[in-house]
PDB file of C-alpha atoms in Angstrom:
ATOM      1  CA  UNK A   1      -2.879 -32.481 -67.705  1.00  0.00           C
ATOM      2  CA  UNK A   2      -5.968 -34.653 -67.261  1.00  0.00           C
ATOM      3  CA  UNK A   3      -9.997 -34.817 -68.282  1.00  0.00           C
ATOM      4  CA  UNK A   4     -12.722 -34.962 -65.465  1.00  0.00           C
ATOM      5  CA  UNK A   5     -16.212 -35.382 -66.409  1.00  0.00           C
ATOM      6  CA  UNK A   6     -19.069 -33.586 -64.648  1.00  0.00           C
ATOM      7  CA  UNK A   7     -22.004 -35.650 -64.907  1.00  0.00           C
ATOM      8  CA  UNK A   8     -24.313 -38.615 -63.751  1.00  0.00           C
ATOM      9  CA  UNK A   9     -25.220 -41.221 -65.532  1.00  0.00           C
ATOM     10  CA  UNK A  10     -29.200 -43.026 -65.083  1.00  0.00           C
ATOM     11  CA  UNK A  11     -28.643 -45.260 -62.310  1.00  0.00           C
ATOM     12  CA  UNK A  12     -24.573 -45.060 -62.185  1.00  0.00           C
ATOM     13  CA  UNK A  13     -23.065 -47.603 -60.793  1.00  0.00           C
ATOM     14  CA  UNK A  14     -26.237 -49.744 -59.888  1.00  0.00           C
ATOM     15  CA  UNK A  15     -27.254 -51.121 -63.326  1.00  0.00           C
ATOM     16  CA  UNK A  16     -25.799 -54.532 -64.145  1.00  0.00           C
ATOM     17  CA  UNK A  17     -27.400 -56.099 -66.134  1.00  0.00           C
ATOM     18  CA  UNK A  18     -27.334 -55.659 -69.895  1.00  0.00           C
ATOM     19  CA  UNK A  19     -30.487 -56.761 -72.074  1.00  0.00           C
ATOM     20  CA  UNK A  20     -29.816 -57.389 -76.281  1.00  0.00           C
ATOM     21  CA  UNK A  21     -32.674 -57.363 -78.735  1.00  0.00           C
ATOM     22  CA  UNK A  22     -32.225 -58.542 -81.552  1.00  0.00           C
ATOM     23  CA  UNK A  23     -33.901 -57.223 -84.827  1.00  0.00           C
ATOM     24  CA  UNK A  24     -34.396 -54.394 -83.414  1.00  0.00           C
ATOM     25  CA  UNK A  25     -35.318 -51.218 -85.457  1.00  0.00           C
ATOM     26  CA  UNK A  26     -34.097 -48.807 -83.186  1.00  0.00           C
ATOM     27  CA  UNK A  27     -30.531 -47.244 -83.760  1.00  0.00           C
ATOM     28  CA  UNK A  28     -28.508 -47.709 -80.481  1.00  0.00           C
ATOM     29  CA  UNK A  29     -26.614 -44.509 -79.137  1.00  0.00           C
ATOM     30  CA  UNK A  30     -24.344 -42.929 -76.613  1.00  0.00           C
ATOM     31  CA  UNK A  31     -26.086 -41.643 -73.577  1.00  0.00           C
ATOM     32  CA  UNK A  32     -23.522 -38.997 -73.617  1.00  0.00           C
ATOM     33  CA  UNK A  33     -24.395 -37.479 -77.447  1.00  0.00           C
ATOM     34  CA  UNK A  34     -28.150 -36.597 -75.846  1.00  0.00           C
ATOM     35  CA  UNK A  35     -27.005 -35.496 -72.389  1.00  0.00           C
ATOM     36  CA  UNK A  36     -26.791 -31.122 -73.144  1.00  0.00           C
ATOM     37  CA  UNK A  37     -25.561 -31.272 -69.260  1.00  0.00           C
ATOM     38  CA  UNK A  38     -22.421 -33.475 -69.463  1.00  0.00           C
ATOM     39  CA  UNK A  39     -19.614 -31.497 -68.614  1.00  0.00           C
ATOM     40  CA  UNK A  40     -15.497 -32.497 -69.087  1.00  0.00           C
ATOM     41  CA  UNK A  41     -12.958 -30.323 -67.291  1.00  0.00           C
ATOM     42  CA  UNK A  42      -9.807 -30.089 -69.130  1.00  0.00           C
ATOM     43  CA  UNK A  43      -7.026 -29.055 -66.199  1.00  0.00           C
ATOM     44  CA  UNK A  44      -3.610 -28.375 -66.092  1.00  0.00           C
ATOM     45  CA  UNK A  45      -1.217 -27.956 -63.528  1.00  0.00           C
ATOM     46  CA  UNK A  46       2.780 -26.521 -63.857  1.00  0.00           C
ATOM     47  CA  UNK A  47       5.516 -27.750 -61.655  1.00  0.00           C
ATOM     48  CA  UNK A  48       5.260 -23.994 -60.227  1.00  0.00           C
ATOM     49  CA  UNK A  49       1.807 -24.979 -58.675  1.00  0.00           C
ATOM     50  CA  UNK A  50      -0.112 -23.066 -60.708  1.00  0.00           C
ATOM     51  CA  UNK A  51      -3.220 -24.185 -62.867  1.00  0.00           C
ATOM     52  CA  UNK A  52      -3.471 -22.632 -66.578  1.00  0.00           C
ATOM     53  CA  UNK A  53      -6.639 -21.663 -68.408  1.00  0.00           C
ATOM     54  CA  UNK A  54      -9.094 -24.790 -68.610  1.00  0.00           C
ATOM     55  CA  UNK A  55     -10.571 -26.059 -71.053  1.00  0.00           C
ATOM     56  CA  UNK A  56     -14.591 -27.085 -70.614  1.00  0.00           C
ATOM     57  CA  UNK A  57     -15.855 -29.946 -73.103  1.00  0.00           C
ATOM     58  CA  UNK A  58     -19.744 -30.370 -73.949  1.00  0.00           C
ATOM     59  CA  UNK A  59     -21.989 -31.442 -76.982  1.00  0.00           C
ATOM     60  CA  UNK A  60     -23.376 -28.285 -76.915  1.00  0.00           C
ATOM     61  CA  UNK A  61     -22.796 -26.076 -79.897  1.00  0.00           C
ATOM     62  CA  UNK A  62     -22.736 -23.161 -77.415  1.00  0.00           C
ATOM     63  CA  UNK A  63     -23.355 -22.138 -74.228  1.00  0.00           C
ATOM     64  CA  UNK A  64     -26.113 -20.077 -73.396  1.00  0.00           C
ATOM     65  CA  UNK A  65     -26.424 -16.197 -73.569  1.00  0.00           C
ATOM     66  CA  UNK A  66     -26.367 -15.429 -69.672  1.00  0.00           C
ATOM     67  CA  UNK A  67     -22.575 -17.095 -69.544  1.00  0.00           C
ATOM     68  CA  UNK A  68     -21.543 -13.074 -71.260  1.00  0.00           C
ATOM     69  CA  UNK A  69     -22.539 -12.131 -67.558  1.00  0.00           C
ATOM     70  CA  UNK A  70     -20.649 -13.932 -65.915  1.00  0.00           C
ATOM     71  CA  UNK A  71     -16.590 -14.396 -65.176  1.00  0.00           C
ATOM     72  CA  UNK A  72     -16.669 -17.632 -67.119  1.00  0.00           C
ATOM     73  CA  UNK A  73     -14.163 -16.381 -70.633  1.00  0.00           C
ATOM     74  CA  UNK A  74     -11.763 -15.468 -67.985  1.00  0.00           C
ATOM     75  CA  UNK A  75     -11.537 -19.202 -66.806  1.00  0.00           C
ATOM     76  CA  UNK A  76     -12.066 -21.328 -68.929  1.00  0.00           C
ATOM     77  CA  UNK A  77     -12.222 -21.688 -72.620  1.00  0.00           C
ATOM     78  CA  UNK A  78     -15.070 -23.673 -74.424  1.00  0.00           C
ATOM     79  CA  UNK A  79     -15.366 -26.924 -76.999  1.00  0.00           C
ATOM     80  CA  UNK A  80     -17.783 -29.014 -78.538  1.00  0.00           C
ATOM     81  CA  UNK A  81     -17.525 -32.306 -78.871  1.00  0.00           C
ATOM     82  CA  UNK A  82     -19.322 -35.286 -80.200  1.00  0.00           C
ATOM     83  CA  UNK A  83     -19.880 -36.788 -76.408  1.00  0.00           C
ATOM     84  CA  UNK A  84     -18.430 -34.545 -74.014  1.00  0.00           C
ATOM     85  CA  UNK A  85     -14.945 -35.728 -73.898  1.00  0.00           C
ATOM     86  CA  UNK A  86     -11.574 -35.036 -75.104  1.00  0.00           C
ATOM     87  CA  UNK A  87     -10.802 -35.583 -79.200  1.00  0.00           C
ATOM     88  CA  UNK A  88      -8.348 -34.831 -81.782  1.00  0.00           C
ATOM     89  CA  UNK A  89      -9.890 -32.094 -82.779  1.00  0.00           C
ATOM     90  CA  UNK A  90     -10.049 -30.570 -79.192  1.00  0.00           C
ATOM     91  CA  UNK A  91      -6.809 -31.568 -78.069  1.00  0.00           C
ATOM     92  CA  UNK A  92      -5.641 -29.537 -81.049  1.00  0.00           C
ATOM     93  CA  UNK A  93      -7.648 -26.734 -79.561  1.00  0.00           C
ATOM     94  CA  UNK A  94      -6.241 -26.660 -75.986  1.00  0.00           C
ATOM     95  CA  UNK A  95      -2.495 -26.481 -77.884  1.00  0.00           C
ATOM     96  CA  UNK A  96      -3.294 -23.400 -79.651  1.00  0.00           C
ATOM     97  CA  UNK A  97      -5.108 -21.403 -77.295  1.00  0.00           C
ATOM     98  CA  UNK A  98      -3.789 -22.696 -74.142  1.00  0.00           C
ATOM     99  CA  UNK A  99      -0.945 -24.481 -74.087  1.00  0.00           C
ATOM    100  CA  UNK A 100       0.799 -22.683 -76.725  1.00  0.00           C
ATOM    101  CA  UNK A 101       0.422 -18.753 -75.456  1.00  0.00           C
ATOM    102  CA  UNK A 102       0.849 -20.049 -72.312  1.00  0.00           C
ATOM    103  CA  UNK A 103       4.827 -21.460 -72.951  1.00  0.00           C
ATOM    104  CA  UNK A 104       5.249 -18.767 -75.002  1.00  0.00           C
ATOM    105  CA  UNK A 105       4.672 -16.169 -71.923  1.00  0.00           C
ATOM    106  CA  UNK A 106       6.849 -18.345 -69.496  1.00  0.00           C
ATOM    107  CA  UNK A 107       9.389 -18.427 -72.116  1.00  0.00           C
ATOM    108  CA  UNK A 108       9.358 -14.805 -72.597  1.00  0.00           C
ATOM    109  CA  UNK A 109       9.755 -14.074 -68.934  1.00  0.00           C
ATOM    110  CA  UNK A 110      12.374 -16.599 -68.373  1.00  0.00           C
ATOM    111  CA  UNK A 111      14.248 -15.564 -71.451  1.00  0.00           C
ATOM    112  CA  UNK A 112      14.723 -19.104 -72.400  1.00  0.00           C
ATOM    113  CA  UNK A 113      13.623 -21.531 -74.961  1.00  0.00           C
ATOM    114  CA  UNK A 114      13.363 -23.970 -71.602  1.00  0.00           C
ATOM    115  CA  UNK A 115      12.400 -27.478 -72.819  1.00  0.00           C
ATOM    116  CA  UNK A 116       8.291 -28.303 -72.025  1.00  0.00           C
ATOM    117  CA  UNK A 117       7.117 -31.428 -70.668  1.00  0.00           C
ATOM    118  CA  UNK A 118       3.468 -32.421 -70.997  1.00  0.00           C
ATOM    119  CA  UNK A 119       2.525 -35.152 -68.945  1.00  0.00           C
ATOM    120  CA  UNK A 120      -0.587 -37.033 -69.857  1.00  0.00           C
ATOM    121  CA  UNK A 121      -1.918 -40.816 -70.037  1.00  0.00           C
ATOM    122  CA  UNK A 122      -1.994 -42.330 -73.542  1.00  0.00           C
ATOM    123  CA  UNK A 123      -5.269 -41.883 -74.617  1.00  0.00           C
ATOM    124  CA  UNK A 124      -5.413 -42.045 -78.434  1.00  0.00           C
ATOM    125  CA  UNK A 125      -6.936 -38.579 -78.936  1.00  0.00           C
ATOM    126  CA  UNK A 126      -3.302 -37.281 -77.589  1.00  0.00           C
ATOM    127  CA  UNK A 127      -1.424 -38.355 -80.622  1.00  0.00           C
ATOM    128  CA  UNK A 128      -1.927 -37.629 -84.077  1.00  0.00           C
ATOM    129  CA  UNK A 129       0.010 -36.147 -87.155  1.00  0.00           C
ATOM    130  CA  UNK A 130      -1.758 -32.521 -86.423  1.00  0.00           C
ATOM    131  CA  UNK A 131      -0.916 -32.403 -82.995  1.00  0.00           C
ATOM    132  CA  UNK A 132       2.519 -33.303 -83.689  1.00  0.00           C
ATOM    133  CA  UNK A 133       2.638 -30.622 -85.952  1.00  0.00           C
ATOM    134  CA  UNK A 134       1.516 -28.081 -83.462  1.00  0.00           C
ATOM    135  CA  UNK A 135       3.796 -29.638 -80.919  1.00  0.00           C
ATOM    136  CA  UNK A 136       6.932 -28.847 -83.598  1.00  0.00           C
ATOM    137  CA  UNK A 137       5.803 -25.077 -84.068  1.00  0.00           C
ATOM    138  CA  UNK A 138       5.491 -24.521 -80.178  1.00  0.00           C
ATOM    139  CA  UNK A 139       9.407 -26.268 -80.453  1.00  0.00           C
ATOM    140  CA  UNK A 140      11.266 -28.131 -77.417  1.00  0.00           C
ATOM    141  CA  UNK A 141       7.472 -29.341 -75.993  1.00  0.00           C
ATOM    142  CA  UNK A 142       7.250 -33.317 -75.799  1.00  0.00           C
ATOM    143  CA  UNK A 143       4.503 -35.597 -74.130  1.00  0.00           C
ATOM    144  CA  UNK A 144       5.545 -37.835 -71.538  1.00  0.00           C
ATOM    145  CA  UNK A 145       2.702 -40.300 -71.660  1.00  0.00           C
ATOM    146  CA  UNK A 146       2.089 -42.330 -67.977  1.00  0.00           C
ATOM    147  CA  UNK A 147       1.547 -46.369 -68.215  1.00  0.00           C
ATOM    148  CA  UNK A 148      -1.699 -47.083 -68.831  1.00  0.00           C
ATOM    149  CA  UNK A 149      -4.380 -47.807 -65.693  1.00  0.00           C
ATOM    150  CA  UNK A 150      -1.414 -45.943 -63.482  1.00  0.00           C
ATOM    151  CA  UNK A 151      -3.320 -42.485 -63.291  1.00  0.00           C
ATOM    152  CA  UNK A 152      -3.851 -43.048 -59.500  1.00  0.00           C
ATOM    153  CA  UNK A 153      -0.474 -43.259 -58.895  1.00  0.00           C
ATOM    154  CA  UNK A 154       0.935 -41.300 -61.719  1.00  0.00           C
ATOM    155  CA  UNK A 155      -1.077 -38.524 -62.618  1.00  0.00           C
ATOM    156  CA  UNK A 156      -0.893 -35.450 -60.174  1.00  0.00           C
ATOM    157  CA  UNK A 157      -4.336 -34.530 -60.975  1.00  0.00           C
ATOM    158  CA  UNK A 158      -5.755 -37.715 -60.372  1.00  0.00           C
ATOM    159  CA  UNK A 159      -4.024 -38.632 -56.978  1.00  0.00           C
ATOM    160  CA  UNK A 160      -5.103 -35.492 -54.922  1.00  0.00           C
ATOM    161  CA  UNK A 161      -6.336 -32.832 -56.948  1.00  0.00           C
ATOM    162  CA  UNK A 162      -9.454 -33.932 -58.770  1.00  0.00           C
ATOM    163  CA  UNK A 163     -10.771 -36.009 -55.412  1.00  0.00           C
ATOM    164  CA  UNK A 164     -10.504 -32.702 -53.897  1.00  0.00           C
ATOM    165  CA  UNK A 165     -12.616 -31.069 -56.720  1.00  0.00           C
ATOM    166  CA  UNK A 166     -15.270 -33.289 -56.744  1.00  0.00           C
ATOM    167  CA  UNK A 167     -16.226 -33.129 -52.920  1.00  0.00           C
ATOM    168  CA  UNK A 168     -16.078 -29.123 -53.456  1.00  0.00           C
ATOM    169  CA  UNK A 169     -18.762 -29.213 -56.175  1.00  0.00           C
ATOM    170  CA  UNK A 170     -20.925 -31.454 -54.521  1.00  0.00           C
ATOM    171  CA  UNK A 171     -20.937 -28.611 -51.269  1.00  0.00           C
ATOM    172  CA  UNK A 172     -20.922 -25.987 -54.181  1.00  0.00           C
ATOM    173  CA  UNK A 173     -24.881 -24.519 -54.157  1.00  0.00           C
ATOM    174  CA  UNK A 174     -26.040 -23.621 -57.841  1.00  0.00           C
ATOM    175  CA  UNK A 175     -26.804 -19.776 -58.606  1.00  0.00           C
ATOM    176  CA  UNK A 176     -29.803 -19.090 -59.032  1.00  0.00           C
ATOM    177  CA  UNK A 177     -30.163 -15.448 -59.803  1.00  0.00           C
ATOM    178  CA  UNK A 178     -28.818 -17.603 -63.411  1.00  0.00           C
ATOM    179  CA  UNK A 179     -31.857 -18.845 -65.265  1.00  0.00           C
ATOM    180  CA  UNK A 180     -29.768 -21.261 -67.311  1.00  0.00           C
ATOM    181  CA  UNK A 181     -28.882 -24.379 -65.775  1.00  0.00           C
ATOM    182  CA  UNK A 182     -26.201 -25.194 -67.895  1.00  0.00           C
ATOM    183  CA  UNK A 183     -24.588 -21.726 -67.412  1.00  0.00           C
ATOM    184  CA  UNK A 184     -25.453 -23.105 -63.510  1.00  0.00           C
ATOM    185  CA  UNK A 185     -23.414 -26.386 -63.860  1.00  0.00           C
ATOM    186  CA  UNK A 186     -20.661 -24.208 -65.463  1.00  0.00           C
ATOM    187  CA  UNK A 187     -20.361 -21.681 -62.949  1.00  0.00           C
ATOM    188  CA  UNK A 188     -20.237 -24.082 -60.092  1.00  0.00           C
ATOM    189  CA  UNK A 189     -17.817 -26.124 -61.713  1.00  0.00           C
ATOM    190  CA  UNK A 190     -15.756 -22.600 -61.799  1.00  0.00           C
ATOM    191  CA  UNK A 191     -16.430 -21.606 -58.126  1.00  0.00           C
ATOM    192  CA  UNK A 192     -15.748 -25.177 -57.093  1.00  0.00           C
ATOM    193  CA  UNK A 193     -12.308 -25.277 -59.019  1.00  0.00           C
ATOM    194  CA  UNK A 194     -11.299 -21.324 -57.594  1.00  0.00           C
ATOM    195  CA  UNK A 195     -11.885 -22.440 -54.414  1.00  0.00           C
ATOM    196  CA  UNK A 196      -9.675 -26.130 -55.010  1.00  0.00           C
ATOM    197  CA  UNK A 197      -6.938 -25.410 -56.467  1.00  0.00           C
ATOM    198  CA  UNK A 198      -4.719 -24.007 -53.945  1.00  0.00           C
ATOM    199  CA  UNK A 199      -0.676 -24.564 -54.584  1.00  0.00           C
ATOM    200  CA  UNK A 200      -0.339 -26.344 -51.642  1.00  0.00           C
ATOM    201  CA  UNK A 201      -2.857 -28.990 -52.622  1.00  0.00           C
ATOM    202  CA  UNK A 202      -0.838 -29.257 -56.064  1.00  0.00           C
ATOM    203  CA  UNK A 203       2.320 -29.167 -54.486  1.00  0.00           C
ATOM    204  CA  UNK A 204       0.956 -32.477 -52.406  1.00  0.00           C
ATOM    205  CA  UNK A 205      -0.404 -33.981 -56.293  1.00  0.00           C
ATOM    206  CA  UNK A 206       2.952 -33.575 -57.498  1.00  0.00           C
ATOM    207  CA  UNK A 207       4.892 -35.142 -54.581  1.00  0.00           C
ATOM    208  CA  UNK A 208       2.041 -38.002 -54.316  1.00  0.00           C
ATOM    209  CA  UNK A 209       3.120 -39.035 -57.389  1.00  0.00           C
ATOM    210  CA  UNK A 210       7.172 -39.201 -56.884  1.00  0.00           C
ATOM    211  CA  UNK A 211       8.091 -35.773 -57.398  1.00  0.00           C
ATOM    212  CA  UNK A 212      10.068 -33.415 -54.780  1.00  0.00           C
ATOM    213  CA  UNK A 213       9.647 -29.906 -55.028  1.00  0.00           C
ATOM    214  CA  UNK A 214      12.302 -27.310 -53.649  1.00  0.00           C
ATOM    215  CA  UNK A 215      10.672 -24.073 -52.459  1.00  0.00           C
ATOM    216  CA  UNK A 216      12.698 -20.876 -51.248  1.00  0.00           C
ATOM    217  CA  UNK A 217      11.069 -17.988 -50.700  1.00  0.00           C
ATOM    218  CA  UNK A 218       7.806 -18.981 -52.111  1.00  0.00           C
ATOM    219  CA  UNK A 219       9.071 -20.018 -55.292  1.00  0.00           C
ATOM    220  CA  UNK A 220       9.304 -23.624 -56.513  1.00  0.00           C
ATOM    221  CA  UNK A 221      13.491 -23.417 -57.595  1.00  0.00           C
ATOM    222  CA  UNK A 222      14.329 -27.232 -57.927  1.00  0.00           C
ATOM    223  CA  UNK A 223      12.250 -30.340 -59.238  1.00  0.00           C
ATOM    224  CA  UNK A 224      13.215 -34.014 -58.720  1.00  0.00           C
ATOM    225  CA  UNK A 225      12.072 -37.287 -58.833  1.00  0.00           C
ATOM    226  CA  UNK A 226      12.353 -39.631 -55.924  1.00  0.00           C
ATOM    227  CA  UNK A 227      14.218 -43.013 -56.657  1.00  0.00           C
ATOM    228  CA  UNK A 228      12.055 -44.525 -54.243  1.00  0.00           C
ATOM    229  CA  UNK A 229       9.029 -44.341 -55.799  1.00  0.00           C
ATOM    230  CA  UNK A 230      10.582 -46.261 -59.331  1.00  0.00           C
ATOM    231  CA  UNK A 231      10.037 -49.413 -56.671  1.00  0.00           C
ATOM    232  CA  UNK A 232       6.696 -48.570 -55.671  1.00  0.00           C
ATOM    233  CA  UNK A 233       5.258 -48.776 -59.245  1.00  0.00           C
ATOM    234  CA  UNK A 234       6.800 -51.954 -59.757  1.00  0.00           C
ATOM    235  CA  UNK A 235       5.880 -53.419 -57.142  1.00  0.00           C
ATOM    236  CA  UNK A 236       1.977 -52.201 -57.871  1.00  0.00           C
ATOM    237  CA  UNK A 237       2.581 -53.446 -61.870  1.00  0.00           C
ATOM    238  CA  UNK A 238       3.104 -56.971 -60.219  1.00  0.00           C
ATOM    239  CA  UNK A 239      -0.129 -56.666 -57.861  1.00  0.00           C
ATOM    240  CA  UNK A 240      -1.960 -56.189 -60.969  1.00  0.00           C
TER     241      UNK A 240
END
C-alpha cells in the first residue's frame, strides 16, 4: 500500500528561495493545515490484482453534504488529519475498517488462516505499539517495510500505477451538476482511479518491481520473486 497526495502547492516546484525574519510576531505554519482542498489517496493493491477500499485523507472535519449523493461511501472511506497525510491515528483506521474485514473475507473464502503480507515504505506513522496491537488481533499479518528512497523501484504503486493515476485526473473534467468543489476534487479523484486501475496495469506494478505472477484461467495461482532483480537494487544502492 502507498499515500498519493492530490494537490498543488503556490508556485510548486518554482520557488527557491527561502527568506527568514527574524523577530517576527507571526506564528509560522504548514501550508497544508489551511489548504480544505488537499487530498491523500490511501491505495492498496493484492497480489490477485485487485485494489481494496481506499482510504481518502483531508483536514477537513467532514466532507460536504452533496457527497450522500453520490457513489463516494462505496469507494472510499474518509479521515481527518492534521495536514492531509497519513498518521498513527489513521493508519490505525485503514487496519480496522479496511484492512482487517478485508483479510478476514479472503480468509473466509479460502478457508485458511493464509499468512498476510503488507508491503509499505518505513514511514514512522506505520509503526507504533497500537498498530501492532491491531496487527496481533488480525493474526499471521506482518509489514514488510521497502528500503528507504527505493519506492520507484520497490513499491508497485509507485512504479506504474500512481503515474498512471495522475495523468487520468488531470484528463478527468470536474462535475459540475456538484456545487461543492471539494465533493468535485473527490469525485474526480474516484472516476479517475475506476477508470486506472485495471489488473493488467497492476499486474505490470507488481512485475516492475521483481515479482512474477502465474495466471491460468484468469486467476493469479503462483507468485514469485525474480532473482534477477536482487542485482538490480544493488547495483542502484551503489549509484546512489
Amino acid at each position: 500500500f502507498n499515500e498519493n497526495n492530490f494537490f498543488k502547492g503556490p508556485d510548486k516546484s518554482k520557488c527557491q528561495t527561502v527568506f527568514v525574519c527574524k523577530n517576527c510576531n507571526i506564528t509560522s505554519y504548514w501550508w497544508e493545515e489551511s489548504n480544505i482542498h488537499h487530498i491523500s489517496l490511501v491505495a492498496c493493491i493484492s497480489a490477485e490484482c485487485k485494489s481494496l477500499k481506499s482510504l481518502i485523507l483531508s483536514t477537513r472535519a467532514k466532507m460536504d453534504k452533496d457527497i450522500d449523493q453520490t457513489f463516494f461511501a462505496q469507494w472510499a472511506s474518509y479521515c481527518k488529519t492534521k495536514k492531509g497525510y497519513m498518521t498513527q491515528e489513521s493508519m490505525l483506521f485503514w487496519l480496522k475498517e479496511i484492512i482487517s474485514p478485508y483479510v478476514n473475507e479472503k480468509r473466509k473464502e479460502l478457508n485458511w488462516n493464509y499468512q498476510c503480507i503488507i508491503i509499505c515504505d518505513s514511514c514512522s506513522a506505520h509503526f507504533s505499539e497500537e498498530i501492532t496491537q491491531i496487527l496481533s488481533e488480525i493474526d499471521n499479518i506482518s509489514f514488510l517495510p521497502i528500503p528507504a528512497h527505493s519506492s520507484h523501484l520497490t513499491q508497485m504503486l509507485d512504479a506504474t500505477v500512481f503515474g498512471a493515476l495522475k495523468r487520468r485526473y488531470k484528463s478527468t473534467p470536474c462535475d459540475k451538476r456538484i456545487t461543492s468543489r471539494f465533493t468535485q476534487k473527490l469525485i474526480r479523484v474516484k472516476i479517475a482511479y475506476q477508470q486506472t486501475m485495471s489488473q493488467e496495469l497492476l499486474k505490470s506494478g507488481w512485475e516492475a518491481t521483481g515479482f512474477n505472477l502465474t495466471l491460468e484461467n484468469g486467476r493469479v495461482t503462483d507468485i514469485t520473486f525474480d532473482d534477477e532483480f536482487i542485482y538490480k537494487l544493488r547495483a542502484e544502492c551503489q549509484n546512489v
